[in-house]
Coordinates of C-alpha atoms in Angstrom, one line a residue:
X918 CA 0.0 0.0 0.0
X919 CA 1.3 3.5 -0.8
X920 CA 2.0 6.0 1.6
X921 CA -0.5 8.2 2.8
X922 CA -1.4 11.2 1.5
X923 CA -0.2 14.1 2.8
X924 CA -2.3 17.4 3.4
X925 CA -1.3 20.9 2.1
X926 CA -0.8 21.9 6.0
X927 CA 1.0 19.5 8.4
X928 CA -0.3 22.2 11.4
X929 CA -3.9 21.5 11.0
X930 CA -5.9 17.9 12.0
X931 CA -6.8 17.6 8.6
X932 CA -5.4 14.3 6.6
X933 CA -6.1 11.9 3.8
X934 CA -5.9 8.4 3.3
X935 CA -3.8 6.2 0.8
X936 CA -5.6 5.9 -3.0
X937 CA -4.1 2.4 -3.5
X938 CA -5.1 -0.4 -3.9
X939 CA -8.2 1.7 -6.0
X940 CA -11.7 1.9 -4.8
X941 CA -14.1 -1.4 -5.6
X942 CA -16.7 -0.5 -8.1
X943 CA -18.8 -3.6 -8.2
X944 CA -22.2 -4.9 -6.5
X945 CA -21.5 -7.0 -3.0
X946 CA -22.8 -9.7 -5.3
X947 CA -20.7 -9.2 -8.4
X948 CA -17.7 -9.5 -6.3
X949 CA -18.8 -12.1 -4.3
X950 CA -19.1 -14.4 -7.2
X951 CA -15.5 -13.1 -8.7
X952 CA -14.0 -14.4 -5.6
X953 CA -16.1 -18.2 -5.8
X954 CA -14.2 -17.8 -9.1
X955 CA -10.8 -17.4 -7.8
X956 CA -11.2 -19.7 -4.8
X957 CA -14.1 -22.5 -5.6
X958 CA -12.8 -25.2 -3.0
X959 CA -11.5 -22.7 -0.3
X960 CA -13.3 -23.2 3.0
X961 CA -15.9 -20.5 3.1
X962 CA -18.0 -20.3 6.3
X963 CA -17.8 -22.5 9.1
X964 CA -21.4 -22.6 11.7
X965 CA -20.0 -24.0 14.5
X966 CA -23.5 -24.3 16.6
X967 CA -25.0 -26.0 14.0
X968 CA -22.2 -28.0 12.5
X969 CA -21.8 -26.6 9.0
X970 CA -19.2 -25.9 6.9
X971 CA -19.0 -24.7 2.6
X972 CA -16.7 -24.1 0.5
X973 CA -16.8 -20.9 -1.5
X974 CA -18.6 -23.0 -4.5
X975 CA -20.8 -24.5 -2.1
X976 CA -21.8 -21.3 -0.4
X977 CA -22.7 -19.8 -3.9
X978 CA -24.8 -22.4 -4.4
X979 CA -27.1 -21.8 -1.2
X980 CA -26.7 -17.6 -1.6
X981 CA -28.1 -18.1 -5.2
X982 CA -30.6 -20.6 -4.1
X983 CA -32.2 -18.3 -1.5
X984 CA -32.3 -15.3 -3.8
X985 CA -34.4 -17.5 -6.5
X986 CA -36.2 -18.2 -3.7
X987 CA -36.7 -14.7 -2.5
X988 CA -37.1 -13.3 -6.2
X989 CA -39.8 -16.0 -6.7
X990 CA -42.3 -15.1 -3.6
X991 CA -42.4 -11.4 -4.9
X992 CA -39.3 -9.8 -3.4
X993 CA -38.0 -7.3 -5.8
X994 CA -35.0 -4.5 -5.7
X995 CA -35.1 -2.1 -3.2
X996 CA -38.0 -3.9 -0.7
X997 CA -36.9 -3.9 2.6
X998 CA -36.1 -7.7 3.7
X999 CA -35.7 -7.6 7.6
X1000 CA -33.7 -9.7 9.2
X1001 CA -34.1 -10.5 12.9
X1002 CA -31.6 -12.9 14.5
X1003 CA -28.3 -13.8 16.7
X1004 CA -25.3 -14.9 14.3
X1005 CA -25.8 -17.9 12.7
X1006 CA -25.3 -19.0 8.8
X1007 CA -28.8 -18.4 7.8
X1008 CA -27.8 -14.3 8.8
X1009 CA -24.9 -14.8 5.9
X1010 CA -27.0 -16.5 3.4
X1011 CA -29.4 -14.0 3.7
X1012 CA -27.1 -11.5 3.7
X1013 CA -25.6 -12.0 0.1
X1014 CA -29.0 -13.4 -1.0
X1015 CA -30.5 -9.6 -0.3
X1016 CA -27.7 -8.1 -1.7
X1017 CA -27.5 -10.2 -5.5
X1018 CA -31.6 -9.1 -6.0
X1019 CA -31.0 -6.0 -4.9
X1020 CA -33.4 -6.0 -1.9
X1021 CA -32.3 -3.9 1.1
X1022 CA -31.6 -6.0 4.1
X1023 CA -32.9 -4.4 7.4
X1024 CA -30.2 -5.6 10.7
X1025 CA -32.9 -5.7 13.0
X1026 CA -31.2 -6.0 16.9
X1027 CA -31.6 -9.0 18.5
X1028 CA -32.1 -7.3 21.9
X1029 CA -35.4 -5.4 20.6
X1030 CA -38.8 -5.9 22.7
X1031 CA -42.3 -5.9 21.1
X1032 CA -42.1 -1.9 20.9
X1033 CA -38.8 -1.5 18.8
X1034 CA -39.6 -4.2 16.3
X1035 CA -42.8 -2.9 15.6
X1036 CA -41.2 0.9 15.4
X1037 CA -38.7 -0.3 12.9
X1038 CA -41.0 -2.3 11.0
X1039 CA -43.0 0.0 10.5
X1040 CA -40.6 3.1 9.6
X1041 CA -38.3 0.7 7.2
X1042 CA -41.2 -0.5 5.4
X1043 CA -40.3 -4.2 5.9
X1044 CA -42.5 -6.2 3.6
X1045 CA -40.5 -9.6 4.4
X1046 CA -38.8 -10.9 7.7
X1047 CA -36.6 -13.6 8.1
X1048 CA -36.3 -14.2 11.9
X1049 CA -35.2 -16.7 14.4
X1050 CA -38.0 -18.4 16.5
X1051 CA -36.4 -17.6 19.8
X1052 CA -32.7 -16.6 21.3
X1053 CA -32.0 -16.8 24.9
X1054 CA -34.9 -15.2 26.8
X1055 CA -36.3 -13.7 23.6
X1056 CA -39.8 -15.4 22.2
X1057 CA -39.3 -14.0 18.6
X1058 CA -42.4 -15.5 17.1
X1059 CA -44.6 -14.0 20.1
X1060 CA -43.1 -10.7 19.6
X1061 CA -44.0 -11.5 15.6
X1062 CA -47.5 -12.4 16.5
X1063 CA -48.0 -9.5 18.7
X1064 CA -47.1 -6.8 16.7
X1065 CA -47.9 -7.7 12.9
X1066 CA -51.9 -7.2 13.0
X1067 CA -50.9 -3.3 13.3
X1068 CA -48.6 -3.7 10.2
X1069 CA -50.5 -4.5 7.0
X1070 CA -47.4 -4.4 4.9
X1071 CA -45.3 -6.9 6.3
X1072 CA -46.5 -9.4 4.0
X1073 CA -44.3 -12.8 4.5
X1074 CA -42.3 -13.6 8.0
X1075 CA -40.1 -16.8 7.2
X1076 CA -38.6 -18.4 10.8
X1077 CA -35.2 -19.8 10.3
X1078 CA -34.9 -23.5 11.6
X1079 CA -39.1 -24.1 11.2
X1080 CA -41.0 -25.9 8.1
X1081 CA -41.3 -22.1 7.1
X1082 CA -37.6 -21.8 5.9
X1083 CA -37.5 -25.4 3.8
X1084 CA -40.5 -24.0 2.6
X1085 CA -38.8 -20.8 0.9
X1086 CA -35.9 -22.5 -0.6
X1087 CA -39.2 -25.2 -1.7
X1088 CA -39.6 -21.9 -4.5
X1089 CA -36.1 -21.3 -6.0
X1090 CA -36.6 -23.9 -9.1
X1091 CA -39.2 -21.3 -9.8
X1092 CA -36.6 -18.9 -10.7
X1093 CA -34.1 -19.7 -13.2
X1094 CA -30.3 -19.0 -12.8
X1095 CA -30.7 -16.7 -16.1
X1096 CA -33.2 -14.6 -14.4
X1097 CA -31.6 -14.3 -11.1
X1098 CA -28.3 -13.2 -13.6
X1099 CA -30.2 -10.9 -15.5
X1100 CA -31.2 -9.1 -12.1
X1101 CA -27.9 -9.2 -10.6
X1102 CA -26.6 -7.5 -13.5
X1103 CA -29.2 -4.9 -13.5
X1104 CA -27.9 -3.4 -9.8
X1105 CA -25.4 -0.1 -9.4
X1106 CA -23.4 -0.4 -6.7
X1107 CA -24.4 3.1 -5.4
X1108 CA -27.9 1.3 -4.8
X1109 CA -28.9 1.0 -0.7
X1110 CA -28.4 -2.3 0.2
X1111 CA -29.2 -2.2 3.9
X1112 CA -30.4 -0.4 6.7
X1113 CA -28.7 -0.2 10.3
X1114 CA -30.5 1.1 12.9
X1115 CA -28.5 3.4 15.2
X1116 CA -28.7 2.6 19.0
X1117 CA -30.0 6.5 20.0
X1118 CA -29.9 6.8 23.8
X1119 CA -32.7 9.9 23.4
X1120 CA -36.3 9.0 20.8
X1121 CA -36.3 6.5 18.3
X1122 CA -33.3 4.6 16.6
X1123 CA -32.5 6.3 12.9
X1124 CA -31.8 3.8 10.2
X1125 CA -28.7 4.3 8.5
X1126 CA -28.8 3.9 5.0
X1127 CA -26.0 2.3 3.4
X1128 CA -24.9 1.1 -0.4
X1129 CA -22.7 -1.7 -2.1
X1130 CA -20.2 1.0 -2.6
X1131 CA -20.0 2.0 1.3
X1132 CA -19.9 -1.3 2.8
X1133 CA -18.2 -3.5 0.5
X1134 CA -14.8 -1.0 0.5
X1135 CA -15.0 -0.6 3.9
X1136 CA -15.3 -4.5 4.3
X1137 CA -12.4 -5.1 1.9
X1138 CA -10.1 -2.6 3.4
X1139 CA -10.3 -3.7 6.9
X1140 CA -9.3 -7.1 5.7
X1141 CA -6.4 -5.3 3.7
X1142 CA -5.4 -3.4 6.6
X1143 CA -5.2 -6.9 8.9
X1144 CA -2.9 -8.2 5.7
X1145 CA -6.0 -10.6 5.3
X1146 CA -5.2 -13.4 2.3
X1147 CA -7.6 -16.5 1.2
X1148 CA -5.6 -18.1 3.8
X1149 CA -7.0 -16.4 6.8
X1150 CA -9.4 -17.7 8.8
X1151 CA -11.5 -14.9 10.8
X1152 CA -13.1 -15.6 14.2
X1153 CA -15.9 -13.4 14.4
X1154 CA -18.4 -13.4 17.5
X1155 CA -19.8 -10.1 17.6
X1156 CA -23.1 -9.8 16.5
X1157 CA -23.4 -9.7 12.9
X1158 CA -26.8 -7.3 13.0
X1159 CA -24.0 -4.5 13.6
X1160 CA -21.6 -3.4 11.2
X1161 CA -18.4 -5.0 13.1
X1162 CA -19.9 -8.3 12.1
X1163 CA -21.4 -8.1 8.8
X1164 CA -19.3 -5.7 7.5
X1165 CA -15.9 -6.0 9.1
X1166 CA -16.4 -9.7 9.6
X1167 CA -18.0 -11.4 6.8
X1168 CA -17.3 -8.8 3.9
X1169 CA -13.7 -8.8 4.9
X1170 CA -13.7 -12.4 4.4
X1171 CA -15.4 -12.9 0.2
X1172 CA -13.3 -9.8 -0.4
X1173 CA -10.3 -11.9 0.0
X1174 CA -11.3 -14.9 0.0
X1175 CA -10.6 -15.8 3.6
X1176 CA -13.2 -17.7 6.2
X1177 CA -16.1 -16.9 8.1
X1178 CA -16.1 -18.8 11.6
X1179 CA -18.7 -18.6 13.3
X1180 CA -18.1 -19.7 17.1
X1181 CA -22.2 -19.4 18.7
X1182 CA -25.4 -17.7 18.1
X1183 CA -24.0 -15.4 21.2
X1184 CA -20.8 -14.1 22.9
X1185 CA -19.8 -16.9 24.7
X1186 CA -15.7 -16.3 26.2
X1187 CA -15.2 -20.0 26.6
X1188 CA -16.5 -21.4 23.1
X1189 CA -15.0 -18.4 21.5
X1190 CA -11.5 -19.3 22.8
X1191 CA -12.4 -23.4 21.9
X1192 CA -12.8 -22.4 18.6
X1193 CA -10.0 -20.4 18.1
X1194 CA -8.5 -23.5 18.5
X1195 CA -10.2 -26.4 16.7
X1196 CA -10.9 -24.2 13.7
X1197 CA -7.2 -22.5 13.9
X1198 CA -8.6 -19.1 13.1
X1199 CA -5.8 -16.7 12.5
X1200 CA -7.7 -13.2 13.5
X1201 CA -9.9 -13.0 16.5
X1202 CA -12.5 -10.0 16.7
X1203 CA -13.9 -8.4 19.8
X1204 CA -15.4 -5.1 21.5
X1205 CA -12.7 -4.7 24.6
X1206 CA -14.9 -6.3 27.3
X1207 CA -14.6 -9.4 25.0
X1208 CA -11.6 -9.8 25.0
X1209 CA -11.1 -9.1 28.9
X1210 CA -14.0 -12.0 29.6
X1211 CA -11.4 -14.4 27.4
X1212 CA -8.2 -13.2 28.9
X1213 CA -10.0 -13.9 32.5
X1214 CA -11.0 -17.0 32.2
X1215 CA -9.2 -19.3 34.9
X1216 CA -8.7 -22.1 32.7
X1217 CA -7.4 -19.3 29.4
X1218 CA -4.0 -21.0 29.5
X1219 CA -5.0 -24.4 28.5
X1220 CA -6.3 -22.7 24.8
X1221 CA -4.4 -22.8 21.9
X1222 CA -4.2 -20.0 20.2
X1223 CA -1.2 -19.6 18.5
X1224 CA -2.6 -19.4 15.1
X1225 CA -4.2 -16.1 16.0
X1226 CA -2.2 -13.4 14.3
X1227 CA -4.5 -10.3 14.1
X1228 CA -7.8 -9.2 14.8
X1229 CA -9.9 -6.0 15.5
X1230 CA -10.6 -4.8 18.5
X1231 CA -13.5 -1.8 18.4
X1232 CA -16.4 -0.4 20.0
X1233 CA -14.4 1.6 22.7
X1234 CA -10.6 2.0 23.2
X1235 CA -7.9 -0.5 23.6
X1236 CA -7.2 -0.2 27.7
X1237 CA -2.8 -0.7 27.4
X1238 CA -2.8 -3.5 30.2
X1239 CA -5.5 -5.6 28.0
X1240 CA -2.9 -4.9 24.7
X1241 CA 0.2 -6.0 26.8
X1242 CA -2.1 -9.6 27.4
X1243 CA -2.4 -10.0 23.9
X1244 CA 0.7 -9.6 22.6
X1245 CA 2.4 -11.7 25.3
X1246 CA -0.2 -14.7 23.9
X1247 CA 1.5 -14.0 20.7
X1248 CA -1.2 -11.8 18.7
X1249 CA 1.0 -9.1 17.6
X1250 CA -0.8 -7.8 14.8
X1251 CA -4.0 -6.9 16.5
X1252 CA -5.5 -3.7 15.4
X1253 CA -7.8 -0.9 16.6
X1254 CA -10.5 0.3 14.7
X1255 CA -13.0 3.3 15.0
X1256 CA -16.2 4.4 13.1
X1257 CA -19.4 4.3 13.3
X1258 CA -22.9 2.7 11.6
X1259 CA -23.0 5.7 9.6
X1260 CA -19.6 5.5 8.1
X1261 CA -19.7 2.2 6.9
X1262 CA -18.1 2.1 9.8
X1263 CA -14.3 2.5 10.0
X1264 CA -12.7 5.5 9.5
X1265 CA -9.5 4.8 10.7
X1266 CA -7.3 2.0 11.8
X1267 CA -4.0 0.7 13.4
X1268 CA -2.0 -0.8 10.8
X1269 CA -0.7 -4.5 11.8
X1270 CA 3.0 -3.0 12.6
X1271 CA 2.2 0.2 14.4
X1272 CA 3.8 0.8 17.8
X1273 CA 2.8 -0.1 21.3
X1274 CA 1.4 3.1 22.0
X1275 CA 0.1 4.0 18.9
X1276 CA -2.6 0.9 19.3
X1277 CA -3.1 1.9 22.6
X1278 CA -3.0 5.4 22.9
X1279 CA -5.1 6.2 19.5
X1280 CA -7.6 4.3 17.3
X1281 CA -4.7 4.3 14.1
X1282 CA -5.3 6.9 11.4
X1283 CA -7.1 8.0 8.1
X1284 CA -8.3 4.7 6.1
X1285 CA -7.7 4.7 2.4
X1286 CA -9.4 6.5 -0.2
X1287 CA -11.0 8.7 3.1
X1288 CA -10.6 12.2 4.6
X1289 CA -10.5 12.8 8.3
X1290 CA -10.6 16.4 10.6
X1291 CA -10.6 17.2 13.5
X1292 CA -12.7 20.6 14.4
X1293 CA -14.0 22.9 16.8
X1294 CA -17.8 22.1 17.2
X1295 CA -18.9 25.5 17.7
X1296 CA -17.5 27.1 14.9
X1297 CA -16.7 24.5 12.1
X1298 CA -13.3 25.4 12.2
X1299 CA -10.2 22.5 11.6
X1300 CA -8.2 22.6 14.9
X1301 CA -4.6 22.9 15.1
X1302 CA -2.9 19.1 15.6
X1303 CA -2.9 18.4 19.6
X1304 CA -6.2 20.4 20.8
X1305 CA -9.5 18.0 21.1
X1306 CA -12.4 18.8 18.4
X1307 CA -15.5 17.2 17.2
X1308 CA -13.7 14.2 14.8
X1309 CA -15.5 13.9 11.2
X1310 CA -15.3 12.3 8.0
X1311 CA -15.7 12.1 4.5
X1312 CA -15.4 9.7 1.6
X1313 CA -16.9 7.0 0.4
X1314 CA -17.9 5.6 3.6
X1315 CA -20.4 7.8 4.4
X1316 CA -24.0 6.7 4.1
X1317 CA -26.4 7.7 1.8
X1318 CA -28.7 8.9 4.6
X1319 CA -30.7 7.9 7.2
X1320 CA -34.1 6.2 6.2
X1321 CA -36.8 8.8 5.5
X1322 CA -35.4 11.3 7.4
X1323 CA -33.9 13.8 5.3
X1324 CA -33.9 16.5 8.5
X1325 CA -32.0 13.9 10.2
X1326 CA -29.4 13.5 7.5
X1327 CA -29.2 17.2 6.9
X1328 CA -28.1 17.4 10.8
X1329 CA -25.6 14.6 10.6
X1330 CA -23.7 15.4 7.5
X1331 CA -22.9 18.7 5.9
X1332 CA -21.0 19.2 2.6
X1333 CA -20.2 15.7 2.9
X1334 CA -18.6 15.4 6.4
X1335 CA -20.4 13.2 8.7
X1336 CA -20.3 14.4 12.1
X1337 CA -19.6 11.7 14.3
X1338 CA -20.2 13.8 18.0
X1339 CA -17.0 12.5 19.0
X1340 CA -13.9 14.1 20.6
X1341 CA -10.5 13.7 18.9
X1342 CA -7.0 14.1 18.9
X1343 CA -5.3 14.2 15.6
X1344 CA -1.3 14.0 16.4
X1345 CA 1.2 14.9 14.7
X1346 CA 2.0 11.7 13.1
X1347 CA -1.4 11.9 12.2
X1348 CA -3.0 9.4 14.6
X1349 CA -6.1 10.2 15.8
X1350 CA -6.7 9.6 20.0
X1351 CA -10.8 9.6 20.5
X1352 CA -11.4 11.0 24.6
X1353 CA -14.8 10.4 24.3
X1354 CA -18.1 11.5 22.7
X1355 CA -18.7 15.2 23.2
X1356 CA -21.9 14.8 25.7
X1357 CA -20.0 12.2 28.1
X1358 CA -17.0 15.4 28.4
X1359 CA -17.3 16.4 32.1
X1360 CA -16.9 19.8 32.9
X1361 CA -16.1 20.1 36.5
X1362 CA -15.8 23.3 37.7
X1363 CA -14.5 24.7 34.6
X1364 CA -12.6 22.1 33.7
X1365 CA -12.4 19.5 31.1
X1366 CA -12.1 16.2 31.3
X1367 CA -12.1 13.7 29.7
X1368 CA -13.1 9.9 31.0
X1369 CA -11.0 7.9 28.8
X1370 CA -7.5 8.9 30.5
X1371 CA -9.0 8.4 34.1
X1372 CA -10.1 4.9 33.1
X1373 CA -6.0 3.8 31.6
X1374 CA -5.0 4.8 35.1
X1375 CA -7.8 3.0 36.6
X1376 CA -6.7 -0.1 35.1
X1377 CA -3.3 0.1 36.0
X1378 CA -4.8 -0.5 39.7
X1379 CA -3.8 -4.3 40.3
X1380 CA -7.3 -5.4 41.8
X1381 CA -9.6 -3.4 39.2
X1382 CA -10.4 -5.6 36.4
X1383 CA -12.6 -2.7 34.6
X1384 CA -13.3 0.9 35.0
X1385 CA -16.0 3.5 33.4
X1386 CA -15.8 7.0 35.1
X1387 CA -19.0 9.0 34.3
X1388 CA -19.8 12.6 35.2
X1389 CA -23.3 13.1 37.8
X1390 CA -24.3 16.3 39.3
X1391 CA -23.1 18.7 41.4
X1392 CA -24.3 21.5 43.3
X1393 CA -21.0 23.8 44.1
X1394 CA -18.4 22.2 41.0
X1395 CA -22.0 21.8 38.2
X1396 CA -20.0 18.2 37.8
X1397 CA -18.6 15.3 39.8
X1398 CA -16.5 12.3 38.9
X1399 CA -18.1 8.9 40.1
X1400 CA -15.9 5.5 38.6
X1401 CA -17.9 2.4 37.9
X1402 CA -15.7 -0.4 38.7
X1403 CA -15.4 -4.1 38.3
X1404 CA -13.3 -6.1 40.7
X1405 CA -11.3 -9.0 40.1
X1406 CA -12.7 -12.0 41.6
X1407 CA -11.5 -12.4 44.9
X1408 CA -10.0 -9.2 45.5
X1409 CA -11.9 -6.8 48.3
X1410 CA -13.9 -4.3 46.8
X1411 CA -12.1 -0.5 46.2
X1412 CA -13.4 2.3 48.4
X1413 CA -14.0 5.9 47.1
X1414 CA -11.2 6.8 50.4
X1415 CA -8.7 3.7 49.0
X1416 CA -9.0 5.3 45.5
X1417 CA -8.5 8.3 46.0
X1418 CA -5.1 7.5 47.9
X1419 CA -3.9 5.3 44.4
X1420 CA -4.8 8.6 42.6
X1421 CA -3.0 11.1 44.4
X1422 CA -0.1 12.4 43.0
X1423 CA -0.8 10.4 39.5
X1424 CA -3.7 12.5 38.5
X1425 CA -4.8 16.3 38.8
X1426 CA -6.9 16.7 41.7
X1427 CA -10.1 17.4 39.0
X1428 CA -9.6 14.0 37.6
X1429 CA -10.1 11.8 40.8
X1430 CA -13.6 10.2 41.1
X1431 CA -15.5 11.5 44.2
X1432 CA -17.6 8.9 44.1
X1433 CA -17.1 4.9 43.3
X1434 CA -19.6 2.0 42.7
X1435 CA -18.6 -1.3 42.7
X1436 CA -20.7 -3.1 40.0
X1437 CA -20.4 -6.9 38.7
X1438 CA -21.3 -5.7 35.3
X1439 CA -21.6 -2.9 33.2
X1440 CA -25.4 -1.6 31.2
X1441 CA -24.6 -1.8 27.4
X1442 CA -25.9 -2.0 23.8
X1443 CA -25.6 -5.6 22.4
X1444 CA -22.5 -4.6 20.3
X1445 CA -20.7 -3.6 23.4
X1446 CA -21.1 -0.3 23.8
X1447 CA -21.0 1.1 27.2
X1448 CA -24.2 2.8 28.4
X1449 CA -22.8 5.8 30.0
X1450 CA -26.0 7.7 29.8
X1451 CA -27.8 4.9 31.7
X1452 CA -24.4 4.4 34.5
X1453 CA -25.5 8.5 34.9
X1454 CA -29.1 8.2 35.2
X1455 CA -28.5 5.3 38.3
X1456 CA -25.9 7.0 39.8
X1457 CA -27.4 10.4 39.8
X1458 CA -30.7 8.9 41.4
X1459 CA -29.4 6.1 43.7
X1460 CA -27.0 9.2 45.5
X1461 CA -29.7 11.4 45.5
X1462 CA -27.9 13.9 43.2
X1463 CA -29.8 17.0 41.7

């Protein structure tokens, strides 16, 4: 890969991404089947849960199946085809299926009640749903029942693992391999192709319209980033409604030929790690609290996984004592990505050789063919490198929109820069540190600060094994600091008095929590995102803080 780009002033936080390899300008279908081509009896997708395994050929076979299927019981390009399920092969059939006919495949999250599917639903337009029939405490086909009277136009639900399934794929001899061709070959690849809701913490989730173009380049340069080849084999249990896994995971993968393992239908530390081994994946993916659940397990050093090379590590920043674990198990190469639904979703990334602390200390830097700033949210303007901003992008990875909500969109991005809400850091190497998103800054007593550098110290602490810090309210400073904190098992839990003592003299007296609760578990989004806004609302009413 060339080297990057560099911008017309080295002052500003302003920088552009490499323009080589060049910019895929195919369908996700076109290039899946140019990659069957170039690697027919390469192992494809392994589903651990149930079994499974296919080789690229074989996998063609079943994608092209399902969309005859689909094509033949009225799905046409651009309906919305919902799917509503925890990771299983089904999800990646249905996801290239969707994408060859050109329907737009809605990631519905597997955590939704009765009241969010009926909201997305209904605002997507979903005509067809593919669902699961039940995950963990989660009675799908109840929830189905319950909601679609009030929703005339969902016209077909098809339950994965029921009579209803076998019953679909019954139709695809009714579609011919010409006409499924012929249809295929009639999509652009600046066509949406699917629909991600975002996770708001305020009103409804916004469905994040994305194309071919958007996710498949972000997909394949990821993988080129991690130095992915047809020989890699990717271990991939976060949940594939979200970006990380659909795009970052399996897209990745048929870009370059490389495998899609599969380890459960759910994070699960222990069955990850077993089939790091037995399928001797080479990359391992994971939001940080993943990785520390593996890492911790008492029996972790009777797992082989020496074959693991790479991986990604997203969703929030990489805490240094967690990166020092993973390379001394040998995984080197691991990388650190950050993004977001809306952009596809990486913007930038470590690259497999960077330094210790620049896959610690930042989330890596511009991606190709994008542009990154960093600038002051009040006044638009780019900030010089060093001082914290609002972080944006621009490129090809920004979506087309969100779903019917052009006042929404018009908000969000603005002569082509998404704004993400995020605080950055550009340095001058051009790495990009994220603090934090710009409502979870604390302002405490006029000063700034940001969470994420209280919580690296915080895990230096040898008995914490986690550590969010929050801001809640106060009367005389407007804001106080209160740590949420997981223990290590066994150790005694960490008083607000004992912490304060490990803090002093490491930290500014601003930056040391008044206030500390010892949790087992932290509230969070099913990708792994940490709930701060909910940690603020408990604290602020269990301490009886106005």
């Amino acid at each position: 890969m060339s080297a990057p780009a560099q911008t017309a002033s080295e002052t500003l936080s302003h920088t552009v991404g490499e323009t080589e390899p060049p910019l895929i300008e195919q369908t996700i279908g076109d290039n899946f089947d140019a990659t069957v081509a170039r690697f027919p009896d390469r192992e494809a997708l392994v589903d651990v849960a149930q079994g499974r395994r296919w080789t690229y050929a074989q996998l063609q076979e079943d994608v092209d199946r399902l969309a005859r299927a689909l094509m033949a019981v009225g799905v046409a390009k651009g309906d919305r085809v919902g799917i509503w399920a925890p990771n299983c092969s089904e999800w990646t059939l249905t996801q290239y299926a969707t994408a060859k006919i050109g329907a737009i495949l809605v990631n519905i999250n597997p955590a939704y009640r009765a009241h969010e599917l009926h909201y997305v639903l209904g605002q997507a337009g979903i005509s067809t749903l593919i669902s699961a029939k039940e995950f963990k405490s989660s009675n799908y086909a109840a929830m189905i029942d319950e909601v679609r009277p009030d929703l005339p136009g969902l016209e077909r639900v098809i339950l994965i693992g029921t009579p209803d399934w076998d019953e679909l794929l019954g139709h695809a001899d009714d579609v011919s391999a010409e006409q499924l061709a012929q249809v295929q070959a009639g999509l652009d690849n600046n066509d949406a192709i699917n629909i991600q809701y975002t996770s708001g913490t305020t009103g409804f989730p916004k469905g994040a319209t994305l194309s071919h173009r958007n996710i498949l380049n972000n997909g394949f340069f990821v993988g080129e980033l991690c130095d992915y080849t047809e020989q890699d084999r990717v271990c991939i249990p976060v949940p594939f409604y979200h970006c990380f896994g659909m795009v970052m995971g399996n897209l990745a993968c048929t870009t370059h030929g490389a495998c899609m393992v599969i380890p459960a239908p759910g994070f699960d530390p222990a069955i990850t790690l077993q089939t790091v081994q037995d399928e001797k994946c080479t990359s391992l993916y994971g939001v940080p609290t993943m990785f520390i659940a593996e890492w911790n397990l008492p029996d972790f050093a009777d797992y082989d996984i020496s074959t693991v090379r790479t991986g990604i590590m997203a969703g929030s920043p990489c805490p240094a004592e967690l990166m020092k674990k993973l390379i001394a198990s040998g995984i080197e190469e691991m990388t650190i990505c950050y993004g977001m639904t809306e952009t596809s979703p990486v913007s930038t990334q470590n690259r497999t050789d960077d330094t210790f602390e620049q896959k610690t200390r930042t989330v890596g830097r511009v991606g190709p063919h994008l542009e990154i700033r960093i600038a002051d949210p009040a006044t638009g303007e780019v900030v010089p490198r060093g001082v914290p901003g609002e972080f944006q992008t621009k490129g090809y990875s920004v979506m087309l929109g969100y779903w019917q909500q052009p006042d929404k969109t018009a908000e969000a991005i603005e002569d082509g820069w998404m704004h993400t809400g995020d605080i950055g850091i550009m340095h001058d190497d051009g790495y990009v540190e994220i603090t934090g998103r710009i409502k979870d800054m604390v302002i405490r007593g006029g000063e700034n600060v940001y969470p994420r550098e209280i919580e690296e110290f915080l895990y230096t602490h040898p008995d914490i094994l986690d550590a969010q810090v929050i801001g809640v309210p106060d009367a005389k400073y407007g804001e106080e600091l209160c740590a949420w904190i997981r223990m290590r098992p066994g150790t005694e839990p960490i008083t607000a008095e004992s912490l304060r003592e490990f803090c002093s003299g490491q930290l500014a007296h601003y930056k040391i929590p008044r206030y500390v609760e010892i949790v087992d578990e932290f509230p969070m989004t099913v990708t792994g995102k940490i709930r701060k806004v909910e940690m603020r609302e408990v604290t602020t009413k269990k301490l009886g803080l106005t």
